[in-house]
Amino acid sequence: MSTPHPPPGTFDTALDRAFGHPSGLLGRVGGRLMSRGNAATEHRLVDLARLEPDETVLVVGPGPGVGLDAASRLASEVVGVEPSAEMRALCRERCGDRVTLRDGTAARTGCAPGSVDVVLSVNNVQLWDDRTAGFAELFRVLRPGGRLLLSAHEKWLPVPRHDLAAEVTAAGFTDLQTWTWEPPGFAALAAQLRARKP
């Protein structure tokens, strides 16, 4: 005897509204869960970036703003681009006026060419509609010598970690390093990547 299944897409739609493209009540609940589940990774990426007080940081897909908040306490200017209104509201609650928030994506940051020293992104690359356009945009907005640091649950990567690294290299980045990191607690293994704009 087979177990009844929910209508096609129902579970996926709920997960997407909670975590992928947060909206409504599910989005707010998902944001609170992300604050807890991603906190260690967000802080690790900010630590790895070694932010300087005079730097400008772009956070792509900050979600509820844990990493955005951490970066804003170290760098002079921090910009978050986030397509979810619910997540931008949570970022405002957490960060106040220490950051600039925009409705945007990796491929559509609204930043001027060469205006950013560091780009950070945690558990967001798997949501990009067009990674080629996203990496091209991040390359465009970084200053020469600027750093890209990216982390994502390895099991949710859209392609294997080394293929993702190849896409970053194809966008023009150099000095690329990639590794995995096991966050404390029950969080999934993270694939992490660091690269520079020459």
Coordinates of N, CA and C in Angstrom, one line a residue, residues 30-186:
G30 N 11.2 31.3 8.3 CA 12.5 30.8 7.7 C 13.7 31.8 8.1
G31 N 13.4 33.0 8.1 CA 14.4 34.0 8.5 C 14.9 33.8 9.9
R32 N 14.0 33.6 10.8 CA 14.4 33.3 12.2 C 15.3 32.1 12.3
L33 N 14.9 31.0 11.5 CA 15.7 29.8 11.6 C 17.0 30.0 10.9
M34 N 17.1 30.8 9.8 CA 18.4 31.0 9.2 C 19.3 31.8 10.1
S35 N 18.7 32.7 10.9 CA 19.6 33.5 11.9 C 20.3 32.5 12.8
R36 N 19.7 31.5 13.2 CA 20.3 30.5 14.1 C 21.2 29.6 13.3
G37 N 20.7 29.0 12.3 CA 21.4 27.9 11.5 C 22.7 28.4 10.8
N38 N 22.6 29.7 10.3 CA 23.8 30.2 9.5 C 24.7 31.0 10.3
A39 N 24.4 31.3 11.6 CA 25.2 32.3 12.3 C 26.7 32.0 12.3
A40 N 27.1 30.8 12.6 CA 28.5 30.4 12.7 C 29.2 30.6 11.4
T41 N 28.5 30.2 10.3 CA 29.1 30.4 9.0 C 29.2 31.8 8.6
E42 N 28.2 32.6 8.9 CA 28.3 34.1 8.6 C 29.5 34.7 9.3
H43 N 29.6 34.4 10.6 CA 30.7 35.0 11.4 C 32.1 34.5 10.9
R44 N 32.1 33.2 10.5 CA 33.4 32.7 10.0 C 33.8 33.4 8.7
L45 N 32.9 33.6 7.8 CA 33.2 34.3 6.5 C 33.6 35.7 6.7
V46 N 33.0 36.4 7.7 CA 33.4 37.8 8.0 C 34.8 37.7 8.6
D47 N 35.1 36.8 9.4 CA 36.5 36.7 10.0 C 37.5 36.4 8.9
L48 N 37.2 35.5 8.0 CA 38.1 35.2 6.9 C 38.4 36.3 6.0
A49 N 37.4 37.2 5.9 CA 37.6 38.4 5.0 C 38.6 39.4 5.5
R50 N 38.8 39.4 6.8 CA 39.8 40.3 7.5 C 39.5 41.7 7.0
L51 N 38.3 42.2 7.3 CA 37.8 43.5 6.9 C 38.6 44.6 7.6
E52 N 38.9 45.6 6.8 CA 39.6 46.8 7.3 C 38.6 47.9 7.6
P53 N 38.8 48.9 8.5 CA 37.9 49.9 8.8 C 37.5 50.9 7.7
D54 N 38.4 51.0 6.7 CA 38.1 51.9 5.6 C 37.5 51.2 4.3
E55 N 37.1 49.9 4.5 CA 36.6 49.2 3.3 C 35.1 49.2 3.2
T56 N 34.7 49.0 1.9 CA 33.3 48.9 1.5 C 33.0 47.4 1.2
V57 N 31.9 46.9 1.9 CA 31.6 45.5 1.8 C 30.2 45.4 1.1
L58 N 30.1 44.5 0.2 CA 28.8 44.1 -0.4 C 28.4 42.7 0.1
V59 N 27.2 42.6 0.7 CA 26.8 41.3 1.1 C 25.6 40.9 0.2
V60 N 25.8 39.8 -0.5 CA 24.8 39.3 -1.5 C 23.9 38.3 -0.8
G61 N 22.6 38.6 -0.7 CA 21.6 37.7 -0.1 C 21.8 37.6 1.4
P62 N 21.8 38.7 2.1 CA 22.1 38.6 3.6 C 21.1 37.9 4.4
G63 N 19.9 37.6 3.8 CA 18.9 36.9 4.6 C 18.5 37.8 5.8
P64 N 18.5 37.2 7.0 CA 18.1 38.0 8.1 C 19.2 38.9 8.7
G65 N 20.3 39.0 8.1 CA 21.3 40.0 8.4 C 22.4 39.7 9.4
V66 N 22.6 38.5 9.7 CA 23.6 38.1 10.7 C 25.0 38.6 10.3
G67 N 25.4 38.1 9.1 CA 26.7 38.5 8.5 C 26.8 40.0 8.2
L68 N 25.7 40.5 7.7 CA 25.6 42.0 7.4 C 25.9 42.8 8.7
D69 N 25.3 42.4 9.8 CA 25.6 43.0 11.1 C 27.0 42.9 11.5
A70 N 27.6 41.7 11.4 CA 29.0 41.5 11.8 C 29.9 42.4 10.9
A71 N 29.7 42.4 9.6 CA 30.5 43.2 8.7 C 30.4 44.7 9.0
S72 N 29.2 45.2 9.4 CA 28.9 46.6 9.6 C 29.7 47.1 10.9
R73 N 30.1 46.2 11.7 CA 30.8 46.6 12.9 C 32.3 46.7 12.7
L74 N 32.8 46.3 11.5 CA 34.2 46.3 11.2 C 34.5 47.2 10.0
A75 N 33.7 47.4 9.0 CA 33.9 48.1 7.8 C 33.2 49.5 7.8
S76 N 33.7 50.4 7.0 CA 33.2 51.7 7.0 C 31.8 51.8 6.3
E77 N 31.6 51.0 5.3 CA 30.4 51.0 4.5 C 30.0 49.6 4.2
V78 N 28.7 49.2 4.4 CA 28.3 47.9 4.1 C 26.9 48.0 3.4
V79 N 26.8 47.3 2.3 CA 25.6 47.3 1.4 C 25.1 45.9 1.4
G80 N 23.8 45.7 1.5 CA 23.2 44.4 1.4 C 22.2 44.4 0.2
V81 N 22.3 43.4 -0.7 CA 21.4 43.3 -1.8 C 20.6 42.1 -1.5
E82 N 19.3 42.2 -1.4 CA 18.4 41.1 -1.0 C 17.0 41.3 -1.7
P83 N 16.6 40.3 -2.5 CA 15.3 40.4 -3.2 C 14.1 40.3 -2.3
S84 N 14.2 39.7 -1.1 CA 13.0 39.4 -0.3 C 12.8 40.6 0.7
A85 N 11.5 41.2 0.6 CA 11.1 42.3 1.4 C 11.2 41.9 2.9
E86 N 10.8 40.6 3.2 CA 10.8 40.1 4.6 C 12.2 40.1 5.1
M87 N 13.1 39.6 4.3 CA 14.5 39.6 4.8 C 15.1 41.0 5.0
R88 N 14.8 41.9 4.0 CA 15.3 43.3 4.2 C 14.7 43.9 5.5
A89 N 13.5 43.6 5.8 CA 12.9 44.1 7.1 C 13.6 43.5 8.3
L90 N 14.0 42.2 8.3 CA 14.8 41.6 9.4 C 16.2 42.2 9.4
C91 N 16.8 42.5 8.3 CA 18.1 43.2 8.3 C 18.0 44.6 8.9
R92 N 16.9 45.3 8.6 CA 16.8 46.7 9.2 C 16.6 46.6 10.7
E93 N 15.8 45.6 11.2 CA 15.7 45.4 12.6 C 17.0 45.1 13.3
R94 N 17.8 44.3 12.6 CA 19.1 43.9 13.2 C 20.2 44.9 13.1
C95 N 20.2 45.6 12.0 CA 21.4 46.5 11.7 C 21.1 48.0 11.8
G96 N 19.8 48.4 11.8 CA 19.5 49.8 11.9 C 20.0 50.5 10.7
D97 N 20.6 51.7 10.9 CA 21.1 52.5 9.9 C 22.6 52.3 9.6
R98 N 23.2 51.3 10.1 CA 24.6 51.0 9.9 C 24.9 50.4 8.5
V99 N 23.8 50.0 7.8 CA 24.0 49.4 6.5 C 23.0 50.1 5.5
T100 N 23.4 49.9 4.2 CA 22.5 50.3 3.1 C 21.9 49.0 2.6
L101 N 20.5 49.0 2.4 CA 19.9 47.8 1.9 C 19.2 48.2 0.6
R102 N 19.3 47.2 -0.4 CA 18.7 47.4 -1.7 C 18.0 46.1 -2.1
D103 N 16.9 46.3 -2.8 CA 16.3 45.2 -3.5 C 17.2 44.8 -4.7
G104 N 17.8 43.7 -4.6 CA 18.8 43.3 -5.7 C 19.2 41.9 -5.6
T105 N 20.1 41.5 -6.5 CA 20.6 40.1 -6.6 C 22.1 40.2 -6.9
A106 N 22.7 39.0 -7.0 CA 24.1 39.0 -7.4 C 24.3 39.6 -8.8
A107 N 23.3 39.4 -9.7 CA 23.4 39.9 -11.1 C 23.0 41.3 -11.2
R108 N 22.4 41.8 -10.1 CA 21.8 43.2 -10.2 C 22.0 43.9 -8.8
T109 N 23.3 44.3 -8.6 CA 23.6 44.9 -7.3 C 23.3 46.4 -7.1
G110 N 23.3 47.1 -8.2 CA 23.1 48.5 -8.1 C 24.3 49.3 -7.7
C111 N 25.5 48.6 -7.6 CA 26.7 49.2 -7.2 C 27.5 49.8 -8.4
A112 N 28.2 50.8 -8.2 CA 29.0 51.4 -9.3 C 30.2 50.5 -9.6
P113 N 30.8 50.5 -10.8 CA 32.0 49.8 -11.1 C 33.1 50.1 -10.2
G114 N 33.8 49.1 -9.7 CA 35.0 49.3 -8.9 C 34.7 50.1 -7.6
S115 N 33.6 49.9 -7.0 CA 33.2 50.6 -5.8 C 33.3 49.8 -4.5
V116 N 33.6 48.5 -4.6 CA 33.5 47.6 -3.5 C 34.8 46.9 -3.2
D117 N 35.2 46.7 -2.0 CA 36.5 46.0 -1.6 C 36.3 44.6 -1.4
V118 N 35.1 44.2 -0.8 CA 34.9 42.8 -0.4 C 33.4 42.4 -0.8
V119 N 33.2 41.2 -1.3 CA 31.9 40.7 -1.5 C 31.8 39.4 -0.7
L120 N 30.7 39.3 0.1 CA 30.4 38.2 0.9 C 29.1 37.6 0.5
S121 N 29.0 36.2 0.5 CA 27.7 35.6 0.3 C 27.7 34.2 1.0
V122 N 26.6 34.0 1.8 CA 26.5 32.8 2.5 C 25.1 32.1 2.1
N123 N 25.2 30.9 1.7 CA 24.0 30.1 1.3 C 23.1 30.8 0.4
N124 N 23.6 31.4 -0.7 CA 22.8 32.2 -1.6 C 23.1 31.8 -3.1
V125 N 24.3 31.3 -3.4 CA 24.7 31.1 -4.8 C 23.7 30.0 -5.4
Q126 N 23.2 29.1 -4.6 CA 22.3 28.1 -5.2 C 20.9 28.7 -5.7
L127 N 20.7 30.0 -5.3 CA 19.4 30.7 -5.7 C 19.6 31.6 -6.9
W128 N 20.8 31.8 -7.4 CA 21.1 32.7 -8.5 C 20.5 32.1 -9.7
D129 N 19.7 32.9 -10.4 CA 19.1 32.5 -11.7 C 20.2 32.3 -12.8
D130 N 21.2 33.1 -12.7 CA 22.3 33.1 -13.8 C 23.6 33.3 -13.1
R131 N 24.3 32.2 -12.8 CA 25.6 32.4 -12.1 C 26.6 33.1 -12.9
T132 N 26.6 32.9 -14.2 CA 27.6 33.6 -15.1 C 27.4 35.1 -15.0
A133 N 26.1 35.6 -15.0 CA 25.8 37.0 -14.9 C 26.2 37.5 -13.5
G134 N 25.9 36.6 -12.5 CA 26.2 37.0 -11.1 C 27.7 37.2 -10.8
F135 N 28.5 36.3 -11.3 CA 29.9 36.4 -11.1 C 30.5 37.6 -11.9
A136 N 30.0 37.8 -13.1 CA 30.4 38.9 -13.9 C 30.1 40.3 -13.2
E137 N 28.9 40.3 -12.6 CA 28.5 41.6 -11.9 C 29.4 41.8 -10.6
L138 N 29.7 40.7 -9.9 CA 30.5 40.9 -8.7 C 31.9 41.3 -9.1
F139 N 32.4 40.7 -10.2 CA 33.8 41.1 -10.7 C 33.7 42.6 -11.1
R140 N 32.7 43.1 -11.7 CA 32.5 44.4 -12.2 C 32.6 45.4 -11.0
V141 N 31.9 45.1 -9.9 CA 31.8 46.1 -8.8 C 33.0 46.1 -7.9
L142 N 33.8 45.0 -7.9 CA 35.0 45.0 -7.1 C 36.1 45.9 -7.6
R143 N 36.8 46.5 -6.7 CA 38.0 47.2 -7.1 C 39.1 46.2 -7.4
P144 N 40.2 46.7 -8.1 CA 41.3 45.8 -8.3 C 41.9 45.4 -6.9
G145 N 42.1 44.1 -6.8 CA 42.6 43.6 -5.5 C 41.5 43.2 -4.5
G146 N 40.2 43.5 -5.0 CA 39.1 43.2 -4.1 C 38.9 41.7 -4.0
R147 N 38.2 41.3 -2.8 CA 38.1 39.9 -2.5 C 36.6 39.4 -2.6
L148 N 36.4 38.2 -3.1 CA 35.2 37.5 -3.1 C 35.3 36.4 -2.1
L149 N 34.3 36.3 -1.2 CA 34.3 35.1 -0.3 C 32.8 34.6 -0.3
L150 N 32.7 33.3 -0.6 CA 31.4 32.7 -0.8 C 31.4 31.4 0.0
S151 N 30.2 31.1 0.7 CA 30.0 29.8 1.4 C 28.6 29.3 1.1
A152 N 28.5 28.0 1.0 CA 27.2 27.4 0.7 C 27.2 26.0 1.2
H153 N 26.0 25.5 1.7 CA 25.9 24.1 2.0 C 26.3 23.3 0.8
E154 N 27.3 22.4 1.0 CA 27.9 21.7 -0.1 C 26.8 20.8 -0.8
K155 N 25.9 20.2 0.0 CA 24.9 19.4 -0.6 C 23.9 20.2 -1.5
W156 N 23.8 21.5 -1.3 CA 22.8 22.3 -2.0 C 23.5 23.1 -3.2
L157 N 24.8 22.9 -3.4 CA 25.4 23.6 -4.5 C 24.8 23.2 -5.8
P158 N 24.6 24.1 -6.7 CA 24.0 23.8 -8.0 C 24.9 22.9 -8.9
V159 N 26.2 23.0 -8.6 CA 27.3 22.2 -9.4 C 28.3 21.8 -8.3
P160 N 29.1 20.8 -8.6 CA 30.2 20.5 -7.7 C 31.1 21.7 -7.4
R161 N 31.7 21.7 -6.2 CA 32.5 22.8 -5.7 C 33.6 23.2 -6.7
H162 N 34.2 22.2 -7.3 CA 35.3 22.6 -8.2 C 34.8 23.2 -9.5
D163 N 33.6 22.8 -9.9 CA 33.0 23.4 -11.1 C 32.6 24.8 -10.8
L164 N 32.1 25.1 -9.6 CA 31.8 26.4 -9.2 C 33.1 27.3 -9.2
A165 N 34.1 26.7 -8.7 CA 35.4 27.4 -8.7 C 35.8 27.8 -10.1
A166 N 35.6 26.9 -11.1 CA 35.9 27.1 -12.5 C 35.1 28.3 -13.0
E167 N 33.8 28.4 -12.6 CA 33.0 29.5 -13.1 C 33.5 30.8 -12.5
V168 N 34.0 30.8 -11.3 CA 34.6 32.0 -10.7 C 35.8 32.4 -11.5
T169 N 36.7 31.5 -11.8 CA 37.9 31.7 -12.6 C 37.5 32.3 -14.0
A170 N 36.5 31.7 -14.6 CA 36.1 32.1 -15.9 C 35.6 33.6 -15.9
A171 N 35.1 34.0 -14.8 CA 34.6 35.4 -14.7 C 35.8 36.4 -14.5
G172 N 37.0 35.9 -14.4 CA 38.2 36.8 -14.3 C 38.9 36.8 -13.0
F173 N 38.4 36.1 -12.0 CA 39.0 36.1 -10.6 C 40.2 35.3 -10.6
T174 N 41.2 35.6 -9.8 CA 42.4 34.9 -9.6 C 42.6 34.5 -8.1
D175 N 43.8 33.9 -7.9 CA 44.2 33.5 -6.5 C 43.1 32.7 -5.8
L176 N 42.4 31.8 -6.5 CA 41.2 31.1 -6.0 C 41.6 30.0 -5.1
Q177 N 40.9 29.9 -4.0 CA 41.1 28.8 -3.0 C 39.7 28.3 -2.7
T178 N 39.6 27.0 -2.5 CA 38.3 26.4 -2.1 C 38.5 25.3 -1.2
W179 N 37.6 25.1 -0.2 CA 37.8 24.1 0.8 C 36.4 23.8 1.4
T180 N 36.3 22.8 2.3 CA 35.1 22.6 3.0 C 35.3 22.9 4.5
W181 N 34.2 23.2 5.2 CA 34.2 23.6 6.6 C 33.0 23.0 7.3
E182 N 33.2 22.4 8.4 CA 32.1 21.8 9.2 C 31.7 22.8 10.3
P183 N 30.6 23.4 10.2 CA 30.1 24.4 11.2 C 29.8 23.6 12.5
P184 N 29.9 24.3 13.6 CA 29.5 23.6 14.9 C 28.1 23.2 14.9
G185 N 27.7 22.3 15.7 CA 26.3 21.9 15.8 C 25.9 21.0 14.7
F186 N 24.7 21.2 14.3 CA 24.1 20.2 13.3 C 24.0 20.8 11.9

